[in-house]
CSV table of C-alpha atoms in Angstrom, one decimal:
chain,number,residue,atom,x,y,z
A,1,MET,CA,174.0,139.8,334.5
A,2,ALA,CA,172.4,138.8,331.2
A,3,SER,CA,173.3,135.2,331.8
A,4,ALA,CA,171.7,135.2,335.2
A,5,LEU,CA,168.5,136.7,333.8
A,6,GLN,CA,168.4,134.1,331.1
A,7,LYS,CA,168.7,131.3,333.8
A,8,ILE,CA,165.9,132.9,335.8
A,9,GLY,CA,163.8,133.1,332.7
A,10,ALA,CA,164.5,129.5,331.7
A,11,ALA,CA,163.6,128.3,335.2
A,12,ARG,CA,160.4,130.2,335.1
A,13,VAL,CA,159.4,128.6,331.8
A,14,LYS,CA,160.2,125.2,333.2
A,15,TRP,CA,158.0,125.8,336.2
A,16,ILE,CA,155.1,127.1,334.0
A,17,ILE,CA,155.3,123.9,331.9
A,18,THR,CA,155.6,121.7,335.0
A,19,VAL,CA,152.5,123.2,336.6
A,20,THR,CA,150.4,123.8,333.5
A,21,ILE,CA,150.4,120.3,332.0
A,22,PRO,CA,149.1,118.6,335.2
A,23,ILE,CA,146.3,121.2,335.5
A,24,VAL,CA,145.3,120.5,331.9
A,25,LEU,CA,145.2,116.8,332.7
A,26,LEU,CA,142.9,117.5,335.6
A,27,LEU,CA,140.5,119.6,333.5
A,28,ILE,CA,139.9,116.8,330.9
A,29,PRO,CA,136.4,115.5,331.4
A,30,GLN,CA,136.0,112.2,333.1
A,31,THR,CA,135.1,109.0,331.2
A,32,THR,CA,134.5,105.4,332.2
A,33,PHE,CA,138.3,104.8,332.4
A,34,TYR,CA,139.5,108.3,332.9
A,35,ALA,CA,137.9,108.5,336.3
A,36,TYR,CA,139.1,110.4,339.4
A,37,PRO,CA,141.9,108.0,340.4
A,38,VAL,CA,143.3,107.8,336.9
A,39,LYS,CA,143.0,111.5,336.3
A,40,CYS,CA,144.9,112.2,339.6
A,41,PHE,CA,147.5,109.5,338.7
A,42,PHE,CA,148.3,111.2,335.4
A,43,ALA,CA,148.5,114.7,336.9
A,44,ILE,CA,150.7,113.7,339.8
A,45,THR,CA,152.9,111.4,337.8
A,46,VAL,CA,153.5,113.9,335.0
A,47,PHE,CA,154.1,116.7,337.5
A,48,SER,CA,156.8,114.5,339.2
A,49,ILE,CA,158.4,113.4,335.9
A,50,LEU,CA,158.6,117.1,334.8
A,51,LEU,CA,160.2,118.0,338.1
A,52,ALA,CA,162.8,115.3,337.5
A,53,ALA,CA,163.3,116.1,333.8
A,54,PHE,CA,163.9,119.8,334.4
A,55,GLU,CA,165.9,119.1,337.7
A,56,LEU,CA,163.9,121.8,339.5
A,57,VAL,CA,164.1,120.2,343.0
A,58,PRO,CA,166.2,117.6,344.7
A,59,SER,CA,165.5,114.0,343.7
A,60,ALA,CA,164.6,112.9,347.2
A,61,LEU,CA,161.9,115.6,347.4
A,62,ILE,CA,160.4,114.4,344.1
A,63,GLY,CA,160.0,110.9,345.5
A,64,LEU,CA,158.5,112.1,348.8
A,65,LEU,CA,156.0,114.4,347.0
A,66,LEU,CA,155.0,111.6,344.5
A,67,THR,CA,154.2,109.2,347.3
A,68,GLY,CA,152.5,111.8,349.5
A,69,MET,CA,150.3,113.0,346.6
A,70,TYR,CA,149.3,109.5,345.7
A,71,LEU,CA,148.2,109.0,349.3
A,72,ALA,CA,146.6,112.4,349.7
A,73,PHE,CA,144.4,112.1,346.6
A,74,ASN,CA,143.5,108.4,347.2
A,75,VAL,CA,145.0,107.3,343.9
A,76,ALA,CA,145.5,103.8,345.2
A,77,PRO,CA,145.5,101.9,348.5
A,78,VAL,CA,148.5,102.6,350.8
A,79,ASN,CA,149.8,99.0,350.5
A,80,ILE,CA,150.0,99.5,346.7
A,81,ILE,CA,151.7,102.9,346.9
A,82,MET,CA,154.2,101.8,349.6
A,83,SER,CA,154.9,98.3,348.1
A,84,PRO,CA,158.4,99.2,346.9
A,85,TRP,CA,159.5,99.4,350.6
A,86,LEU,CA,158.3,95.8,351.1
A,87,GLY,CA,160.4,94.4,348.2
A,88,THR,CA,164.1,93.7,347.9
A,89,THR,CA,165.1,96.3,345.2
A,90,LEU,CA,165.6,99.3,347.5
A,91,TYR,CA,167.6,97.3,350.0
A,92,MET,CA,169.7,95.8,347.2
A,93,VAL,CA,170.4,99.4,346.1
A,94,LEU,CA,171.4,100.4,349.6
A,95,GLY,CA,173.8,97.4,349.7
A,96,GLY,CA,175.2,98.4,346.4
A,97,TYR,CA,175.9,101.9,347.8
A,98,ALA,CA,177.5,100.4,350.9
A,99,LEU,CA,179.7,98.3,348.7
A,100,ALA,CA,180.7,101.3,346.7
A,101,GLY,CA,181.4,103.2,349.9
A,102,ILE,CA,183.6,100.5,351.2
A,103,LEU,CA,185.6,100.3,348.0
A,104,ASP,CA,185.9,104.1,347.8
A,105,LYS,CA,186.9,104.8,351.4
A,106,SER,CA,189.4,102.0,351.5
A,107,GLY,CA,191.2,103.5,348.5
A,108,ILE,CA,191.0,100.4,346.3
A,109,LEU,CA,188.9,102.1,343.7
A,110,LYS,CA,191.6,104.6,343.2
A,111,ARG,CA,194.1,101.8,342.8
A,112,ILE,CA,191.9,99.9,340.3
A,113,SER,CA,191.4,103.1,338.4
A,114,TYR,CA,195.1,103.8,338.2
A,115,VAL,CA,195.8,100.2,337.1
A,116,LEU,CA,193.1,100.4,334.4
A,117,MET,CA,194.3,103.8,333.2
A,118,SER,CA,197.9,102.6,333.1
A,119,LYS,CA,196.8,99.8,330.8
A,120,VAL,CA,194.6,101.7,328.4
A,121,GLY,CA,196.4,105.0,328.5
A,122,SER,CA,194.8,108.4,327.9
A,123,ASN,CA,192.7,107.5,324.9
A,124,TYR,CA,189.1,108.4,326.0
A,125,MET,CA,187.4,106.1,323.4
A,126,VAL,CA,189.6,103.2,324.4
A,127,ILE,CA,188.6,103.7,328.1
A,128,LEU,CA,184.9,103.7,327.1
A,129,PHE,CA,185.2,100.4,325.2
A,130,ALA,CA,187.3,98.9,327.9
A,131,LEU,CA,184.5,99.7,330.4
A,132,PHE,CA,181.9,98.5,327.9
A,133,PHE,CA,183.4,95.0,327.5
A,134,THR,CA,184.1,94.8,331.2
A,135,GLY,CA,180.3,95.4,331.6
A,136,VAL,CA,179.4,92.7,329.1
A,137,ILE,CA,181.6,90.1,331.0
A,138,LEU,CA,180.1,91.2,334.3
A,139,THR,CA,176.5,90.9,332.8
A,140,ILE,CA,177.2,87.3,331.8
A,141,LEU,CA,179.0,86.3,335.0
A,142,THR,CA,176.5,88.0,337.4
A,143,PHE,CA,173.3,87.1,335.6
A,144,GLY,CA,172.6,90.8,334.8
A,145,ARG,CA,173.5,92.2,338.2
A,146,GLY,CA,177.0,93.5,337.3
A,147,TYR,CA,175.9,97.0,336.7
A,148,ILE,CA,176.0,97.8,340.5
A,149,ILE,CA,179.7,96.6,340.7
A,150,LEU,CA,180.7,98.4,337.4
A,151,ALA,CA,178.8,101.6,338.5
A,152,ALA,CA,180.9,101.7,341.7
A,153,LEU,CA,184.1,101.2,339.7
A,154,CYS,CA,183.2,103.9,337.2
A,155,LEU,CA,182.3,106.3,340.0
A,156,GLY,CA,185.7,105.6,341.5
A,157,LEU,CA,187.4,106.2,338.1
A,158,CYS,CA,185.5,109.5,337.7
A,159,ARG,CA,186.5,110.6,341.2
A,160,SER,CA,190.1,109.6,340.8
A,161,LEU,CA,190.4,111.5,337.5
A,162,ASP,CA,188.3,114.5,338.8
A,163,LEU,CA,185.8,113.9,336.0
A,164,LEU,CA,182.5,114.2,337.9
A,165,ASN,CA,180.2,116.8,336.4
A,166,THR,CA,182.1,116.9,333.1
A,167,ARG,CA,181.2,115.7,329.7
A,168,ALA,CA,183.7,112.8,330.1
A,169,SER,CA,181.7,111.4,333.0
A,170,VAL,CA,178.6,111.2,330.8
A,171,GLY,CA,180.4,108.9,328.4
A,172,ILE,CA,181.8,106.8,331.2
A,173,CYS,CA,178.4,106.4,332.7
A,174,TRP,CA,176.9,105.3,329.3
A,175,ALA,CA,179.8,102.8,328.8
A,176,CYS,CA,178.7,101.3,332.1
A,177,MET,CA,175.0,101.2,331.2
A,178,LEU,CA,175.5,99.9,327.6
A,179,GLY,CA,177.9,97.2,328.8
A,180,ALA,CA,176.3,96.2,332.0
A,181,ILE,CA,172.5,96.8,331.3
A,182,SER,CA,171.8,97.0,327.6
A,183,ALA,CA,174.0,93.9,327.1
A,184,LYS,CA,171.0,91.8,328.2
A,185,THR,CA,169.8,92.2,324.7
A,186,PHE,CA,172.7,90.1,323.2
A,187,VAL,CA,173.8,87.8,326.1
A,188,TYR,CA,171.8,85.4,328.2
A,189,CYS,CA,170.4,87.1,331.3
A,190,VAL,CA,168.5,84.6,333.4
A,191,SER,CA,166.5,87.3,335.3
A,192,MET,CA,165.0,88.6,332.0
A,193,TYR,CA,164.4,85.2,330.3
A,194,ALA,CA,163.1,83.6,333.4
A,195,VAL,CA,160.1,86.0,333.4
A,196,ILE,CA,159.5,86.0,329.7
A,197,VAL,CA,159.8,82.2,329.2
A,198,GLY,CA,157.7,81.6,332.3
A,199,ALA,CA,154.9,83.7,330.8
A,200,ALA,CA,155.4,82.2,327.4
A,201,ASN,CA,154.9,78.6,328.7
A,202,GLY,CA,151.3,79.5,329.5
A,203,ILE,CA,150.8,79.5,325.7
A,204,LEU,CA,153.5,77.1,324.4
A,205,ASP,CA,154.5,74.3,326.8
A,206,GLY,CA,158.2,73.5,326.9
A,207,PHE,CA,159.4,76.7,325.2
A,208,ASN,CA,162.8,77.8,326.4
A,209,VAL,CA,165.7,80.1,325.4
A,210,THR,CA,169.2,78.6,326.0
A,211,PHE,CA,172.5,80.5,326.7
A,212,PHE,CA,173.8,79.9,323.2
A,213,GLN,CA,170.5,80.6,321.5
A,214,ALA,CA,170.3,84.0,323.2
A,215,ILE,CA,173.8,85.0,322.0
A,216,GLY,CA,173.5,83.3,318.6
A,217,HIS,CA,170.2,85.0,317.7
A,218,ASN,CA,170.9,88.4,319.2
A,219,TRP,CA,174.7,89.1,318.7
A,220,PRO,CA,174.0,92.0,316.2
A,221,MET,CA,172.7,94.0,319.1
A,222,MET,CA,176.2,94.2,320.4
A,223,LEU,CA,177.2,96.0,317.2
A,224,VAL,CA,174.3,98.4,317.7
A,225,SER,CA,175.4,99.1,321.3
A,226,MET,CA,179.0,99.6,320.2
A,227,PHE,CA,177.9,102.1,317.6
A,228,ILE,CA,175.8,104.0,320.1
A,229,LEU,CA,178.8,104.1,322.5
A,230,PHE,CA,181.0,105.4,319.7
A,231,VAL,CA,178.5,108.2,318.9
A,232,ILE,CA,178.2,109.1,322.6
A,233,GLY,CA,182.0,109.0,322.9
A,234,LYS,CA,182.3,111.6,320.1
A,235,TRP,CA,179.3,113.7,321.4
A,236,TYR,CA,180.5,113.7,325.0
A,237,ASN,CA,184.2,113.7,324.4
A,238,ALA,CA,186.5,114.7,327.2
A,239,GLU,CA,187.1,118.5,327.3
A,240,GLY,CA,190.8,118.1,327.6
A,241,ALA,CA,193.3,115.3,327.1
A,242,LEU,CA,193.3,112.8,330.0
A,243,GLU,CA,196.6,112.2,331.7
A,244,GLY,CA,199.0,109.9,329.8
A,245,ARG,CA,199.9,106.3,330.7
A,246,ALA,CA,203.2,107.2,332.3
A,247,TYR,CA,201.4,109.5,334.7
A,248,PHE,CA,199.0,106.8,335.9
A,249,ILE,CA,201.9,104.3,336.2
A,250,GLN,CA,203.6,106.8,338.5
A,251,LYS,CA,200.4,107.3,340.5
A,252,ARG,CA,199.9,103.6,340.9
A,253,GLN,CA,203.5,103.1,342.1
A,254,ALA,CA,203.1,106.1,344.5
A,255,LEU,CA,200.2,104.2,346.3
A,256,GLY,CA,202.7,101.7,347.5
A,257,PRO,CA,201.7,98.2,348.8
A,258,MET,CA,198.1,97.5,349.3
A,259,THR,CA,196.9,98.5,352.8
A,260,SER,CA,194.9,96.2,355.1
A,261,LYS,CA,191.7,98.2,354.3
A,262,GLU,CA,192.3,97.7,350.5
A,263,LYS,CA,192.9,94.0,351.0
A,264,SER,CA,189.7,93.7,353.1
A,265,ALA,CA,187.7,95.6,350.5
A,266,ALA,CA,189.1,93.4,347.7
A,267,VAL,CA,188.0,90.3,349.6
A,268,VAL,CA,184.5,91.8,350.1
A,269,LEU,CA,184.3,92.5,346.4
A,270,LEU,CA,185.5,89.0,345.5
A,271,ILE,CA,183.0,87.4,347.9
A,272,VAL,CA,180.1,89.4,346.4
A,273,PHE,CA,181.2,88.6,342.9
A,274,THR,CA,181.7,84.9,343.6
A,275,LEU,CA,178.3,84.6,345.3
A,276,LEU,CA,176.6,86.4,342.4
A,277,CYS,CA,178.2,84.0,339.9
A,278,THR,CA,177.5,80.8,341.8
A,279,GLU,CA,173.9,81.4,342.8
A,280,SER,CA,172.7,78.2,341.1
A,281,LEU,CA,175.1,76.2,343.3
A,282,HIS,CA,174.5,77.6,346.8
A,283,GLY,CA,171.0,79.0,346.3
A,284,ILE,CA,171.7,82.4,348.0
A,285,SER,CA,169.8,85.0,346.0
A,286,ASN,CA,171.4,88.1,344.6
A,287,ALA,CA,169.1,90.1,346.8
A,288,VAL,CA,170.5,88.5,350.0
A,289,VAL,CA,174.1,89.0,348.8
A,290,PHE,CA,173.6,92.8,348.4
A,291,MET,CA,171.4,93.0,351.5
A,292,LEU,CA,173.8,91.3,353.8
A,293,VAL,CA,177.5,91.1,352.8
A,294,PRO,CA,178.3,94.8,352.6
A,295,TRP,CA,176.8,95.4,356.0
A,296,LEU,CA,178.7,92.5,357.5
A,297,ALA,CA,181.9,93.9,356.0
A,298,MET,CA,181.4,97.1,358.2
A,299,LEU,CA,181.8,95.1,361.4
A,300,PRO,CA,184.9,96.3,363.3
A,301,ILE,CA,186.8,93.1,362.7
A,302,PHE,CA,187.1,93.9,359.0
A,303,GLY,CA,188.8,97.3,359.6
A,304,HIS,CA,186.3,99.6,357.8
A,305,ASP,CA,185.0,102.8,359.4
A,306,ALA,CA,181.2,102.2,359.4
A,307,LYS,CA,180.4,105.8,360.2
A,308,GLU,CA,182.6,107.0,357.3
A,309,VAL,CA,181.1,104.6,354.9
A,310,LEU,CA,177.5,105.3,356.0
A,311,GLY,CA,178.2,109.0,355.7
A,312,SER,CA,179.1,108.5,352.0
A,313,ILE,CA,175.7,106.9,351.1
A,314,ASN,CA,173.1,109.2,349.6
A,315,PHE,CA,170.1,107.9,351.5
A,316,GLY,CA,167.9,110.6,350.0
A,317,ILE,CA,168.0,109.0,346.6
A,318,MET,CA,166.2,106.0,348.1
A,319,PHE,CA,163.0,108.0,348.3
A,320,PHE,CA,163.3,109.0,344.7
A,321,ILE,CA,163.8,105.3,343.7
A,322,ALA,CA,160.8,104.2,345.8
A,323,GLY,CA,158.6,106.9,344.3
A,324,CYS,CA,159.6,105.8,340.8
A,325,LEU,CA,158.9,102.2,341.5
A,326,SER,CA,155.5,103.1,342.9
A,327,ILE,CA,154.5,104.6,339.5
A,328,GLY,CA,154.5,101.0,338.1
A,329,THR,CA,152.7,99.4,341.0
A,330,VAL,CA,150.0,102.1,341.0
A,331,ALA,CA,149.6,102.0,337.2
A,332,ALA,CA,149.1,98.3,337.3
A,333,SER,CA,146.5,98.6,340.0
A,334,LEU,CA,144.6,101.1,337.9
A,335,GLY,CA,144.5,98.7,334.9
A,336,PHE,CA,146.7,100.6,332.5
A,337,GLY,CA,148.4,97.4,331.3
A,338,ASP,CA,145.2,95.7,330.4
A,339,LEU,CA,143.9,98.8,328.6
A,340,LEU,CA,147.0,99.2,326.4
A,341,THR,CA,147.1,95.6,325.4
A,342,THR,CA,143.4,95.6,324.6
A,343,VAL,CA,143.8,98.6,322.3
A,344,PHE,CA,147.0,97.6,320.5
A,345,THR,CA,146.7,93.8,320.2
A,346,PRO,CA,144.0,94.0,317.4
A,347,ILE,CA,146.2,96.5,315.5
A,348,ILE,CA,149.1,94.0,315.5
A,349,ALA,CA,146.9,91.1,314.7
A,350,ASN,CA,145.4,92.9,311.7
A,351,SER,CA,148.8,93.9,310.3
A,352,GLY,CA,148.6,91.5,307.3
A,353,ASN,CA,151.8,89.7,308.5
A,354,ASN,CA,153.9,92.8,307.8
A,355,PRO,CA,156.9,92.4,310.2
A,356,PHE,CA,157.6,96.1,310.4
A,357,VAL,CA,154.0,96.8,311.5
A,358,ILE,CA,153.9,93.9,313.9
A,359,PHE,CA,157.2,94.7,315.7
A,360,GLY,CA,156.6,98.4,315.4
A,361,GLY,CA,153.4,97.8,317.3
A,362,ILE,CA,155.2,95.7,319.9
A,363,PHE,CA,157.7,98.4,320.3
A,364,ALA,CA,155.0,101.0,320.7
A,365,ILE,CA,153.2,99.0,323.4
A,366,VAL,CA,156.4,98.3,325.4
A,367,PHE,CA,157.6,101.9,324.9
A,368,PHE,CA,154.4,103.4,326.4
A,369,LEU,CA,154.0,100.7,329.1
A,370,ASN,CA,157.6,101.6,330.2
A,371,PHE,CA,156.4,104.9,331.4
A,372,LEU,CA,153.9,103.3,333.8
A,373,MET,CA,155.3,99.8,334.6
A,374,THR,CA,158.6,98.0,335.2
A,375,PRO,CA,159.9,95.8,332.3
A,376,MET,CA,159.3,92.6,334.4
A,377,ALA,CA,155.6,93.6,334.9
A,378,ILE,CA,155.4,94.3,331.1
A,379,TRP,CA,156.9,90.9,330.3
A,380,GLY,CA,154.6,89.1,332.6
A,381,LEU,CA,151.6,91.0,331.2
A,382,PHE,CA,152.3,91.1,327.4
A,383,THR,CA,154.4,87.9,326.6
A,384,ALA,CA,151.4,85.6,326.4
A,385,PRO,CA,149.3,87.9,324.1
A,386,ALA,CA,152.4,88.5,321.9
A,387,MET,CA,153.0,84.7,321.7
A,388,GLN,CA,149.3,84.1,320.8
A,389,ILE,CA,149.6,86.7,318.0
A,390,ALA,CA,152.6,84.9,316.6
A,391,LEU,CA,150.8,81.5,316.7
A,392,ASP,CA,147.7,82.9,315.1
A,393,LEU,CA,149.7,84.4,312.3
A,394,GLY,CA,151.8,81.3,311.8
A,395,MET,CA,155.0,83.1,312.7
A,396,ASN,CA,158.1,82.0,314.7
A,397,VAL,CA,157.6,83.0,318.3
A,398,ARG,CA,161.2,83.6,319.1
A,399,PRO,CA,161.5,87.1,317.5
A,400,PHE,CA,158.5,88.1,319.6
A,401,VAL,CA,160.2,86.9,322.8
A,402,TYR,CA,163.4,88.7,321.9
A,403,ALA,CA,161.5,91.9,320.9
A,404,LEU,CA,159.9,92.1,324.3
A,405,GLY,CA,163.4,92.1,325.9
A,406,HIS,CA,164.9,94.5,323.4
A,407,CYS,CA,162.1,97.1,323.5
A,408,ALA,CA,162.3,97.4,327.3
A,409,GLU,CA,165.7,99.1,326.8
A,410,ALA,CA,164.0,102.0,324.9
A,411,VAL,CA,163.9,104.3,327.8
A,412,ILE,CA,163.9,108.1,327.9
A,413,MET,CA,164.1,108.7,331.6
A,414,PRO,CA,166.0,106.5,334.2
A,415,TYR,CA,162.9,105.9,336.3
A,416,GLU,CA,161.5,103.6,333.6
A,417,TYR,CA,163.9,100.8,334.2
A,418,THR,CA,165.4,100.1,337.7
A,419,PRO,CA,169.0,99.2,336.6
A,420,TYR,CA,169.3,102.6,334.7
A,421,LEU,CA,167.8,104.4,337.7
A,422,ILE,CA,170.4,102.8,340.0
A,423,VAL,CA,173.3,103.7,337.8
A,424,TYR,CA,171.9,107.2,337.3
A,425,SER,CA,171.7,107.6,341.1
A,426,PHE,CA,175.5,107.2,341.4
A,427,GLY,CA,175.7,110.8,340.2
A,428,MET,CA,177.8,110.5,337.0
A,429,ILE,CA,175.2,111.9,334.7
A,430,SER,CA,172.6,114.6,334.9
A,431,MET,CA,168.9,114.0,334.0
A,432,GLN,CA,169.1,116.2,331.0
A,433,ASP,CA,172.2,114.4,329.6
A,434,PHE,CA,170.4,111.0,330.2
A,435,ILE,CA,167.4,112.2,328.2
């Protein structure tokens, strides 16, 4: 009884905070910049973020409310608010969910999980690092898109071991994110460097970052990620001992030969993986791969039950992802990026060449922009000013370029960076544990 009352009291406090802060933001007097659209944007966005942070309502409802309130209060034109539905990200995510559904319903994820567990045994920390290094390899081979594949495999592992909604699943999820997302800070990720280098060339013609330069200059970040994973592994250790190696060998053997569904799913996974790794040869974009191959695989000829797979997809989360992406597009249309760079650039430029002040300033800029914009938008916006600061101070421009990529990983909530949002949406970690 006392416990139930405490929960009711805690929920009431969360709702009071969630409602009060947006009201305070609305009561702040208007200024030239803090006009009606900006005021409403802050109030609506903060309200939605607090709903997500406190997990007060389902994620899909948050996304729908966010979009609806932006429209109702005329925060931005409808084409800006709804622009995430016109891009490829949402449909890539749907394709990733479909791929995960095919792998799960076919049974091959269970087989992969048992094979992995039979190799690494019952040592939880070894499992985490095995997943981490798998993610690093996938990041390199898929040009930064491996997190969708690894998230599906990690979800299968959690389901096979009945670890969902446990402390162990939090560690497994973070092994996935550190290995397949944060790894972009110490390997070459063409999707990140293409945007940054493209923006940098507006200031310094011919500037480039090669595969080996990215690794050679940034490899210490791998040690940082490994240390973070070790801490998380200790903090979110499995409540009980996982089954031993012999148990999983027995489970693997009990599955018998691969079924036709498993073989078909394995072929689909191989096709997706191969297409992602050879984009430079065939020119088929990663977006097309995820938007087409999983759906083709559901045709009757391939033996998968389309209704069963579609029924396993959480379509509701798409509205949450779309709402989160609209935060960035709306913020950009209101001029937040220009305002922050205008305010912080002189501070960095007047630092007296102190690297701690300079890169601390860059971190602060990217950290705050992350709440309002996607990293790619930040890179496109702030790379040129950062490069100009480096040239004006007579400093090497490369640390500035790398810093922009590294600082984008400093997220508190998953909506700030789409790859984290996608992995979060697989349901292996709660919002509170993510924060």
